[in-house]
mmCIF file of C-alpha atoms and ligand atoms in Angstrom:
data_model
loop_
_atom_site.group_PDB
_atom_site.id
_atom_site.type_symbol
_atom_site.label_atom_id
_atom_site.label_comp_id
_atom_site.label_asym_id
_atom_site.label_seq_id
_atom_site.Cartn_x
_atom_site.Cartn_y
_atom_site.Cartn_z
ATOM 1 C CA UNK A 42 -63.742 -32.623 -58.859
ATOM 2 C CA UNK A 43 -63.717 -29.213 -57.217
ATOM 3 C CA UNK A 44 -60.190 -29.421 -55.697
ATOM 4 C CA UNK A 45 -59.082 -29.778 -59.345
ATOM 5 C CA UNK A 46 -60.801 -26.857 -60.172
ATOM 6 C CA UNK A 47 -59.452 -24.556 -57.436
ATOM 7 C CA UNK A 48 -55.840 -25.767 -58.350
ATOM 8 C CA UNK A 49 -57.045 -24.344 -61.826
ATOM 9 C CA UNK A 50 -58.434 -21.290 -61.021
ATOM 10 C CA UNK A 51 -55.269 -20.239 -58.652
ATOM 11 C CA UNK A 52 -52.830 -21.248 -60.965
ATOM 12 C CA UNK A 53 -54.110 -19.081 -63.901
ATOM 13 C CA UNK A 54 -54.861 -16.384 -61.619
ATOM 14 C CA UNK A 55 -52.060 -13.292 -61.618
ATOM 15 C CA UNK A 56 -53.148 -11.461 -58.456
ATOM 16 C CA UNK A 57 -55.328 -12.905 -56.026
ATOM 17 C CA UNK A 58 -57.423 -11.304 -53.136
ATOM 18 C CA UNK A 59 -58.166 -13.459 -49.702
ATOM 19 C CA UNK A 60 -61.135 -12.033 -47.762
ATOM 20 C CA UNK A 61 -62.658 -13.300 -44.550
ATOM 21 C CA UNK A 62 -65.557 -12.585 -42.299
ATOM 22 C CA UNK A 63 -66.207 -9.501 -40.077
ATOM 23 C CA UNK A 64 -65.212 -9.745 -36.713
ATOM 24 C CA UNK A 65 -62.345 -12.371 -37.360
ATOM 25 C CA UNK A 66 -61.813 -14.766 -34.850
ATOM 26 C CA UNK A 67 -58.570 -16.777 -35.114
ATOM 27 C CA UNK A 68 -59.621 -19.063 -37.312
ATOM 28 C CA UNK A 69 -60.550 -16.196 -39.796
ATOM 29 C CA UNK A 70 -57.378 -14.638 -39.466
ATOM 30 C CA UNK A 71 -55.247 -17.803 -39.435
ATOM 31 C CA UNK A 72 -56.691 -19.104 -42.417
ATOM 32 C CA UNK A 73 -55.986 -16.286 -44.117
ATOM 33 C CA UNK A 74 -52.738 -15.477 -43.678
ATOM 34 C CA UNK A 75 -51.918 -19.300 -44.133
ATOM 35 C CA UNK A 76 -53.293 -19.121 -47.401
ATOM 36 C CA UNK A 77 -51.554 -15.748 -47.767
ATOM 37 C CA UNK A 78 -48.265 -17.561 -47.161
ATOM 38 C CA UNK A 79 -49.178 -20.422 -49.376
ATOM 39 C CA UNK A 80 -49.736 -18.294 -52.173
ATOM 40 C CA UNK A 81 -46.754 -16.319 -51.946
ATOM 41 C CA UNK A 82 -44.967 -19.406 -51.929
ATOM 42 C CA UNK A 83 -46.376 -20.301 -55.493
ATOM 43 C CA UNK A 84 -44.880 -16.732 -56.282
ATOM 44 C CA UNK A 85 -48.595 -15.166 -56.676
ATOM 45 C CA UNK A 86 -49.522 -11.428 -56.164
ATOM 46 C CA UNK A 87 -51.567 -11.407 -52.938
ATOM 47 C CA UNK A 88 -53.544 -9.293 -51.171
ATOM 48 C CA UNK A 89 -54.841 -10.015 -47.684
ATOM 49 C CA UNK A 90 -57.699 -7.807 -46.571
ATOM 50 C CA UNK A 91 -58.810 -7.784 -43.000
ATOM 51 C CA UNK A 92 -60.422 -4.147 -41.797
ATOM 52 C CA UNK A 93 -59.268 -5.048 -38.419
ATOM 53 C CA UNK A 94 -58.291 -8.022 -36.215
ATOM 54 C CA UNK A 95 -57.969 -8.814 -32.789
ATOM 55 C CA UNK A 96 -54.353 -7.649 -31.920
ATOM 56 C CA UNK A 97 -53.042 -11.180 -30.283
ATOM 57 C CA UNK A 98 -53.023 -12.534 -33.765
ATOM 58 C CA UNK A 99 -50.579 -9.764 -34.850
ATOM 59 C CA UNK A 100 -47.313 -12.077 -34.294
ATOM 60 C CA UNK A 101 -48.658 -14.555 -36.637
ATOM 61 C CA UNK A 102 -46.174 -14.551 -39.894
ATOM 62 C CA UNK A 103 -47.520 -12.605 -42.743
ATOM 63 C CA UNK A 104 -49.688 -10.221 -39.902
ATOM 64 C CA UNK A 105 -47.638 -7.140 -40.875
ATOM 65 C CA UNK A 106 -48.755 -7.496 -44.287
ATOM 66 C CA UNK A 107 -52.312 -7.553 -43.617
ATOM 67 C CA UNK A 108 -53.976 -4.795 -45.492
ATOM 68 C CA UNK A 109 -57.177 -2.479 -44.625
ATOM 69 C CA UNK A 110 -58.000 -1.897 -48.367
ATOM 70 C CA UNK A 111 -57.065 -3.239 -51.726
ATOM 71 C CA UNK A 112 -56.339 -2.158 -54.969
ATOM 72 C CA UNK A 113 -58.912 0.103 -57.010
ATOM 73 C CA UNK A 114 -58.986 -2.202 -60.022
ATOM 74 C CA UNK A 115 -60.409 -5.594 -59.509
ATOM 75 C CA UNK A 116 -58.265 -9.132 -59.024
ATOM 76 C CA UNK A 117 -58.320 -12.361 -60.824
ATOM 77 C CA UNK A 118 -59.473 -14.517 -58.276
ATOM 78 C CA UNK A 119 -61.154 -13.612 -54.666
ATOM 79 C CA UNK A 120 -60.388 -16.529 -52.259
ATOM 80 C CA UNK A 121 -63.175 -16.307 -49.409
ATOM 81 C CA UNK A 122 -62.296 -18.186 -45.917
ATOM 82 C CA UNK A 123 -63.847 -19.454 -42.970
ATOM 83 C CA UNK A 124 -67.353 -17.247 -43.916
ATOM 84 C CA UNK A 125 -70.949 -18.735 -44.145
ATOM 85 C CA UNK A 126 -72.367 -15.859 -46.185
ATOM 86 C CA UNK A 127 -71.637 -13.070 -48.536
ATOM 87 C CA UNK A 128 -73.264 -10.652 -45.796
ATOM 88 C CA UNK A 129 -70.476 -10.957 -43.300
ATOM 89 C CA UNK A 130 -67.964 -9.816 -45.948
ATOM 90 C CA UNK A 131 -69.649 -6.440 -44.293
ATOM 91 C CA UNK A 132 -68.263 -3.499 -46.181
ATOM 92 C CA UNK A 133 -65.622 -5.156 -48.054
ATOM 93 C CA UNK A 134 -67.939 -7.259 -50.715
ATOM 94 C CA UNK A 135 -67.269 -5.086 -53.426
ATOM 95 C CA UNK A 136 -63.279 -6.680 -53.751
ATOM 96 C CA UNK A 137 -65.392 -10.646 -54.058
ATOM 97 C CA UNK A 138 -68.202 -8.835 -56.272
ATOM 98 C CA UNK A 139 -65.630 -7.305 -58.511
ATOM 99 C CA UNK A 140 -63.388 -10.711 -58.660
ATOM 100 C CA UNK A 141 -63.595 -12.351 -62.322
ATOM 101 C CA UNK A 142 -63.826 -15.481 -59.924
ATOM 102 C CA UNK A 143 -64.385 -16.735 -56.745
ATOM 103 C CA UNK A 144 -63.728 -19.063 -54.530
ATOM 104 C CA UNK A 145 -65.307 -20.226 -51.131
ATOM 105 C CA UNK A 146 -63.645 -22.381 -48.494
ATOM 106 C CA UNK A 147 -65.609 -23.039 -45.006
ATOM 107 C CA UNK A 148 -66.746 -25.160 -42.415
ATOM 108 C CA UNK A 149 -70.214 -23.780 -41.957
ATOM 109 C CA UNK A 150 -73.244 -25.982 -42.386
ATOM 110 C CA UNK A 151 -75.348 -23.158 -43.041
ATOM 111 C CA UNK A 152 -72.704 -21.837 -46.086
ATOM 112 C CA UNK A 153 -74.860 -20.587 -48.840
ATOM 113 C CA UNK A 154 -72.569 -21.627 -51.440
ATOM 114 C CA UNK A 155 -71.863 -17.975 -52.842
ATOM 115 C CA UNK A 156 -68.999 -18.160 -54.779
ATOM 116 C CA UNK A 157 -68.267 -19.424 -58.322
ATOM 117 C CA UNK A 158 -66.212 -22.765 -56.541
ATOM 118 C CA UNK A 159 -67.757 -23.628 -52.958
ATOM 119 C CA UNK A 160 -65.181 -25.856 -50.812
ATOM 120 C CA UNK A 161 -67.243 -26.742 -47.643
ATOM 121 C CA UNK A 162 -66.535 -29.483 -44.908
ATOM 122 C CA UNK A 163 -69.207 -29.008 -42.478
ATOM 123 C CA UNK A 164 -67.571 -31.614 -40.263
ATOM 124 C CA UNK A 165 -63.891 -30.102 -40.039
ATOM 125 C CA UNK A 166 -63.665 -28.441 -36.592
ATOM 126 C CA UNK A 167 -61.896 -25.522 -38.465
ATOM 127 C CA UNK A 168 -61.542 -23.981 -41.601
ATOM 128 C CA UNK A 169 -57.598 -24.327 -41.201
ATOM 129 C CA UNK A 170 -58.362 -27.682 -40.794
ATOM 130 C CA UNK A 171 -59.567 -27.911 -44.581
ATOM 131 C CA UNK A 172 -56.738 -25.869 -45.508
ATOM 132 C CA UNK A 173 -54.067 -28.664 -44.580
ATOM 133 C CA UNK A 174 -55.813 -31.093 -47.432
ATOM 134 C CA UNK A 175 -56.160 -27.971 -50.129
ATOM 135 C CA UNK A 176 -52.899 -26.648 -49.713
ATOM 136 C CA UNK A 177 -50.913 -30.053 -49.802
ATOM 137 C CA UNK A 178 -52.965 -30.483 -52.903
ATOM 138 C CA UNK A 179 -51.801 -27.140 -54.607
ATOM 139 C CA UNK A 180 -48.391 -28.496 -53.754
ATOM 140 C CA UNK A 181 -47.889 -25.838 -51.118
ATOM 141 C CA UNK A 182 -45.192 -27.152 -48.006
ATOM 142 C CA UNK A 183 -46.637 -26.605 -44.737
ATOM 143 C CA UNK A 184 -43.649 -25.530 -43.136
ATOM 144 C CA UNK A 185 -43.405 -23.490 -39.691
ATOM 145 C CA UNK A 186 -44.951 -20.406 -40.371
ATOM 146 C CA UNK A 187 -48.042 -21.714 -42.765
ATOM 147 C CA UNK A 188 -48.252 -24.472 -39.627
ATOM 148 C CA UNK A 189 -48.155 -21.298 -37.261
ATOM 149 C CA UNK A 190 -51.182 -19.834 -38.881
ATOM 150 C CA UNK A 191 -53.419 -22.898 -39.312
ATOM 151 C CA UNK A 192 -52.791 -24.260 -36.046
ATOM 152 C CA UNK A 193 -53.884 -20.510 -34.454
ATOM 153 C CA UNK A 194 -57.285 -21.558 -36.595
ATOM 154 C CA UNK A 195 -57.557 -24.980 -35.158
ATOM 155 C CA UNK A 196 -56.940 -24.000 -31.505
ATOM 156 C CA UNK A 197 -59.388 -21.070 -32.042
ATOM 157 C CA UNK A 198 -62.165 -23.224 -33.194
ATOM 158 C CA UNK A 199 -61.739 -26.228 -31.251
ATOM 159 C CA UNK A 200 -61.825 -24.516 -27.985
ATOM 160 C CA UNK A 201 -58.112 -25.672 -27.501
ATOM 161 C CA UNK A 202 -58.717 -29.025 -28.986
ATOM 162 C CA UNK A 203 -61.308 -29.811 -26.650
ATOM 163 C CA UNK A 204 -64.892 -29.597 -28.620
ATOM 164 C CA UNK A 205 -66.517 -32.417 -29.737
ATOM 165 C CA UNK A 206 -65.903 -31.612 -33.703
ATOM 166 C CA UNK A 207 -62.243 -32.179 -32.990
ATOM 167 C CA UNK A 208 -61.256 -35.421 -35.217
ATOM 168 C CA UNK A 209 -58.385 -37.877 -34.866
ATOM 169 C CA UNK A 210 -56.744 -36.057 -38.345
ATOM 170 C CA UNK A 211 -56.757 -32.501 -35.935
ATOM 171 C CA UNK A 212 -54.231 -34.097 -33.483
ATOM 172 C CA UNK A 213 -52.492 -35.996 -36.398
ATOM 173 C CA UNK A 214 -51.892 -32.594 -37.848
ATOM 174 C CA UNK A 215 -50.492 -31.154 -34.967
ATOM 175 C CA UNK A 216 -48.672 -33.907 -33.984
ATOM 176 C CA UNK A 217 -46.836 -33.345 -37.347
ATOM 177 C CA UNK A 218 -46.612 -29.710 -37.148
ATOM 178 C CA UNK A 219 -45.230 -29.967 -33.917
ATOM 179 C CA UNK A 220 -42.310 -32.456 -35.507
ATOM 180 C CA UNK A 221 -41.930 -29.361 -37.966
ATOM 181 C CA UNK A 222 -40.979 -26.756 -34.986
ATOM 182 C CA UNK A 223 -44.431 -25.084 -34.745
ATOM 183 C CA UNK A 224 -44.528 -24.019 -31.167
ATOM 184 C CA UNK A 225 -47.865 -25.153 -30.615
ATOM 185 C CA UNK A 226 -47.713 -24.281 -26.639
ATOM 186 C CA UNK A 227 -46.588 -20.416 -27.724
ATOM 187 C CA UNK A 228 -49.580 -20.484 -30.218
ATOM 188 C CA UNK A 229 -51.993 -21.723 -27.500
ATOM 189 C CA UNK A 230 -51.007 -19.274 -24.638
ATOM 190 C CA UNK A 231 -51.064 -16.189 -27.380
ATOM 191 C CA UNK A 232 -54.499 -16.776 -28.972
ATOM 192 C CA UNK A 233 -56.556 -18.765 -26.352
ATOM 193 C CA UNK A 234 -54.974 -17.988 -22.921
ATOM 194 C CA UNK A 235 -53.675 -14.024 -22.592
ATOM 195 C CA UNK A 236 -56.585 -11.723 -22.610
ATOM 196 C CA UNK A 237 -55.885 -7.879 -22.580
ATOM 197 C CA UNK A 238 -56.207 -6.202 -19.192
ATOM 198 C CA UNK A 239 -59.185 -4.145 -21.026
ATOM 199 C CA UNK A 240 -60.701 -7.763 -21.721
ATOM 200 C CA UNK A 241 -60.611 -8.409 -17.996
ATOM 201 C CA UNK A 242 -62.467 -5.457 -17.033
ATOM 202 C CA UNK A 243 -65.371 -5.552 -19.772
ATOM 203 C CA UNK A 244 -65.379 -9.777 -18.077
ATOM 204 C CA UNK A 245 -65.887 -8.354 -14.816
ATOM 205 C CA UNK A 246 -68.896 -6.043 -15.785
ATOM 206 C CA UNK A 247 -70.110 -9.180 -18.241
ATOM 207 C CA UNK A 248 -70.088 -11.666 -14.986
ATOM 208 C CA UNK A 249 -71.489 -9.064 -12.919
ATOM 209 C CA UNK A 250 -74.993 -8.973 -14.718
ATOM 210 C CA UNK A 251 -75.025 -12.466 -15.643
ATOM 211 C CA UNK A 252 -78.872 -13.654 -14.894
ATOM 212 C CA UNK A 253 -80.110 -17.391 -14.933
ATOM 213 C CA UNK A 254 -83.420 -18.272 -16.670
ATOM 214 C CA UNK A 255 -85.459 -21.668 -16.838
ATOM 215 C CA UNK A 256 -83.778 -23.275 -13.844
ATOM 216 C CA UNK A 257 -80.498 -22.349 -14.713
ATOM 217 C CA UNK A 258 -80.003 -23.746 -18.215
ATOM 218 C CA UNK A 259 -80.038 -20.317 -20.133
ATOM 219 C CA UNK A 260 -77.596 -17.654 -19.058
ATOM 220 C CA UNK A 261 -77.902 -14.255 -20.172
ATOM 221 C CA UNK A 262 -75.344 -11.209 -19.934
ATOM 222 C CA UNK A 263 -74.742 -8.099 -21.916
ATOM 223 C CA UNK A 264 -72.092 -5.174 -22.568
ATOM 224 C CA UNK A 265 -73.074 -1.640 -23.649
ATOM 225 C CA UNK A 266 -70.635 0.455 -25.936
ATOM 226 C CA UNK A 267 -70.694 2.748 -22.936
ATOM 227 C CA UNK A 268 -68.537 0.000 -21.417
ATOM 228 C CA UNK A 269 -66.158 -0.482 -24.149
ATOM 229 C CA UNK A 270 -65.837 3.300 -24.066
ATOM 230 C CA UNK A 271 -65.277 3.849 -20.456
ATOM 231 C CA UNK A 272 -62.644 0.709 -20.161
ATOM 232 C CA UNK A 273 -61.074 1.749 -23.757
ATOM 233 C CA UNK A 274 -61.164 -1.679 -25.069
ATOM 234 C CA UNK A 275 -59.870 -2.564 -28.713
ATOM 235 C CA UNK A 276 -61.030 -5.001 -31.423
ATOM 236 C CA UNK A 277 -61.687 -8.536 -29.965
ATOM 237 C CA UNK A 278 -61.884 -7.835 -26.011
ATOM 238 C CA UNK A 279 -64.961 -9.097 -25.997
ATOM 239 C CA UNK A 280 -64.492 -12.673 -27.129
ATOM 240 C CA UNK A 281 -64.753 -14.948 -24.572
ATOM 241 C CA UNK A 282 -67.613 -13.512 -22.582
ATOM 242 C CA UNK A 283 -70.540 -15.760 -24.123
ATOM 243 C CA UNK A 284 -68.122 -18.898 -23.135
ATOM 244 C CA UNK A 285 -68.077 -18.038 -19.438
ATOM 245 C CA UNK A 286 -71.791 -18.306 -19.271
ATOM 246 C CA UNK A 287 -71.627 -22.002 -20.712
ATOM 247 C CA UNK A 288 -69.017 -23.304 -18.659
ATOM 248 C CA UNK A 289 -71.603 -22.532 -15.784
ATOM 249 C CA UNK A 290 -72.718 -26.115 -14.302
ATOM 250 C CA UNK A 291 -76.374 -26.884 -15.635
ATOM 251 C CA UNK A 292 -76.284 -24.074 -18.178
ATOM 252 C CA UNK A 293 -77.249 -25.671 -21.673
ATOM 253 C CA UNK A 294 -77.645 -22.445 -23.821
ATOM 254 C CA UNK A 295 -75.051 -19.097 -23.332
ATOM 255 C CA UNK A 296 -76.290 -15.995 -24.626
ATOM 256 C CA UNK A 297 -74.278 -13.020 -24.839
ATOM 257 C CA UNK A 298 -75.988 -9.433 -26.204
ATOM 258 C CA UNK A 299 -73.100 -6.986 -27.389
ATOM 259 C CA UNK A 300 -74.052 -3.513 -28.132
ATOM 260 C CA UNK A 301 -72.893 -2.513 -31.824
ATOM 261 C CA UNK A 302 -73.571 0.520 -33.939
ATOM 262 C CA UNK A 303 -77.070 -0.513 -34.484
ATOM 263 C CA UNK A 304 -78.184 -2.689 -32.227
ATOM 264 C CA UNK A 305 -76.847 -5.742 -30.598
ATOM 265 C CA UNK A 306 -74.511 -8.718 -31.831
ATOM 266 C CA UNK A 307 -75.929 -11.972 -30.268
ATOM 267 C CA UNK A 308 -73.487 -14.731 -29.085
ATOM 268 C CA UNK A 309 -74.995 -17.913 -28.682
ATOM 269 C CA UNK A 310 -73.444 -21.507 -27.333
ATOM 270 C CA UNK A 311 -74.966 -24.613 -26.176
ATOM 271 C CA UNK A 312 -73.270 -27.340 -24.325
ATOM 272 C CA UNK A 313 -75.502 -30.401 -25.162
ATOM 273 C CA UNK A 314 -78.518 -30.715 -27.329
ATOM 274 C CA UNK A 315 -79.476 -27.325 -28.470
ATOM 275 C CA UNK A 316 -78.833 -26.333 -31.941
ATOM 276 C CA UNK A 317 -78.111 -22.594 -31.876
ATOM 277 C CA UNK A 318 -77.087 -22.266 -35.223
ATOM 278 C CA UNK A 319 -81.357 -22.950 -36.170
ATOM 279 C CA UNK A 320 -81.953 -20.366 -33.490
ATOM 280 C CA UNK A 321 -79.728 -17.498 -35.167
ATOM 281 C CA UNK A 322 -81.105 -18.534 -38.513
ATOM 282 C CA UNK A 323 -84.253 -17.138 -37.232
ATOM 283 C CA UNK A 324 -83.096 -14.059 -36.551
ATOM 284 C CA UNK A 325 -80.853 -13.857 -39.959
ATOM 285 C CA UNK A 326 -77.899 -15.131 -38.615
ATOM 286 C CA UNK A 327 -76.152 -18.579 -38.443
ATOM 287 C CA UNK A 328 -73.092 -20.339 -37.490
ATOM 288 C CA UNK A 329 -72.397 -23.845 -35.982
ATOM 289 C CA UNK A 330 -74.861 -26.295 -33.709
ATOM 290 C CA UNK A 331 -72.928 -25.233 -30.791
ATOM 291 C CA UNK A 332 -71.886 -21.752 -31.290
ATOM 292 C CA UNK A 333 -73.891 -19.276 -33.361
ATOM 293 C CA UNK A 334 -74.660 -15.407 -34.036
ATOM 294 C CA UNK A 335 -77.024 -12.892 -34.990
ATOM 295 C CA UNK A 336 -77.443 -9.224 -35.461
ATOM 296 C CA UNK A 337 -80.544 -7.659 -33.583
ATOM 297 C CA UNK A 338 -81.640 -4.239 -34.549
ATOM 298 C CA UNK A 339 -83.402 -3.105 -31.558
ATOM 299 C CA UNK A 340 -83.617 -1.998 -27.817
ATOM 300 C CA UNK A 341 -81.350 -4.128 -25.159
ATOM 301 C CA UNK A 342 -84.681 -4.875 -23.424
ATOM 302 C CA UNK A 343 -86.391 -6.092 -26.525
ATOM 303 C CA UNK A 344 -83.522 -7.915 -28.106
ATOM 304 C CA UNK A 345 -83.283 -9.802 -24.682
ATOM 305 C CA UNK A 346 -86.587 -10.543 -24.547
ATOM 306 C CA UNK A 347 -86.818 -12.118 -27.797
ATOM 307 C CA UNK A 348 -83.709 -14.465 -27.716
ATOM 308 C CA UNK A 349 -84.609 -15.940 -24.240
ATOM 309 C CA UNK A 350 -88.152 -16.462 -25.329
ATOM 310 C CA UNK A 351 -86.549 -18.051 -28.693
ATOM 311 C CA UNK A 352 -83.839 -19.970 -26.829
ATOM 312 C CA UNK A 353 -86.337 -21.363 -23.833
ATOM 313 C CA UNK A 354 -88.515 -23.517 -26.657
ATOM 314 C CA UNK A 355 -85.272 -25.699 -27.162
ATOM 315 C CA UNK A 356 -84.682 -26.156 -23.499
ATOM 316 C CA UNK A 357 -86.137 -29.974 -22.377
HETATM 317 P P1 5GP B 411 -69.428 -15.663 -32.403
HETATM 318 O O1 5GP B 411 -70.479 -15.767 -31.568
HETATM 319 O O2 5GP B 411 -67.997 -16.007 -31.924
HETATM 320 O O3 5GP B 411 -69.392 -14.234 -32.813
HETATM 321 O O4 5GP B 411 -69.528 -16.728 -33.627
HETATM 322 C C1 5GP B 411 -69.693 -17.969 -33.291
HETATM 323 C C2 5GP B 411 -70.210 -18.555 -35.074
HETATM 324 O O5 5GP B 411 -71.217 -18.004 -35.192
HETATM 325 C C3 5GP B 411 -68.763 -18.171 -35.600
HETATM 326 O O6 5GP B 411 -68.708 -19.854 -36.518
HETATM 327 C C4 5GP B 411 -69.599 -17.136 -36.470
HETATM 328 O O7 5GP B 411 -68.879 -17.230 -37.783
HETATM 329 C C5 5GP B 411 -70.908 -17.559 -36.529
HETATM 330 N N1 5GP B 411 -71.902 -16.038 -36.585
HETATM 331 C C6 5GP B 411 -71.941 -15.178 -35.602
HETATM 332 N N2 5GP B 411 -72.386 -14.345 -35.844
HETATM 333 C C7 5GP B 411 -72.837 -14.298 -37.216
HETATM 334 C C8 5GP B 411 -73.821 -13.459 -37.989
HETATM 335 O O8 5GP B 411 -74.542 -12.476 -38.204
HETATM 336 N N3 5GP B 411 -74.658 -14.514 -39.320
HETATM 337 C C9 5GP B 411 -73.639 -15.962 -39.712
HETATM 338 N N4 5GP B 411 -73.960 -16.496 -40.442
HETATM 339 N N5 5GP B 411 -72.655 -16.465 -38.681
HETATM 340 C C10 5GP B 411 -72.606 -15.686 -37.753
HETATM 341 MN MN1 MN B 412 -64.308 -21.155 -38.213
#
């Protein structure tokens, strides 16, 4: 049974590295810190490496110990969280490749099962929710600190407990954590509600540029590097922009292109029937049925045309 094997590897490992996907969201950071705090509880030597993350997660227990780089020699064990594909470890896959053993715990249906041990549950609405089972299996006590990290992950990936993927366990788990003193409303406000002034300015630009296609069933917007430079944004300030389009009446697919170093990062969201993970897979990306992304290394007009034409094929 995989959980037994995972337990065995963790017990045998002396030093462990925790990794997650690039451009980490609340599930990525929350899951990483939950496992970090849990393994510390077991007396392990652990490094959690996240080169950059949005500063609204810096209140999470253990965040001040996040490292930008790891140690030179290899780790006994690498644990990769919330990451569907080794390509998404962009820039620091070396810690994964050099580790003696690797574990991949995730909830993406498109996970490529890239590790020695893969524990993937595509039905779970957040990686953090899978970790409840995993941490308990390892005999780790989920108290206020770990609970805060896990709830941050769950809140992020369920859109604040409201997406369809939410299960009864999501609420049972949240109720248990409330009883343990986790301040869910505070976590909710910090990770999900409050945005920086710069994020607000970027949203204004994105809203101004938003266009509709296919009788209002597709919304499209974009931001450029220059916008971010002018506004002086920081990591994560673009989060939430793609949801603005999706929340408009009649929109089935919202598309947001964000200029990055070598082209555009596309974020897609759907409301009812379009599988955006399938669309993003066509462009070498992936994600979930209703939330997915991909990289498009081409100029804006070309990326816009390609992605809209592809989405149109799925609109009823
Ligand atoms: P977002 O639009 O918030 O960046 O990402 C939405 C979902 O799609 C997340 O679950 C994320 O992991 C996934 N995703 C985003 N970009 C990529 C990508 O380039 N490759 C893969 N495999 N998944 C992605
Ligand atoms: Mn996730």
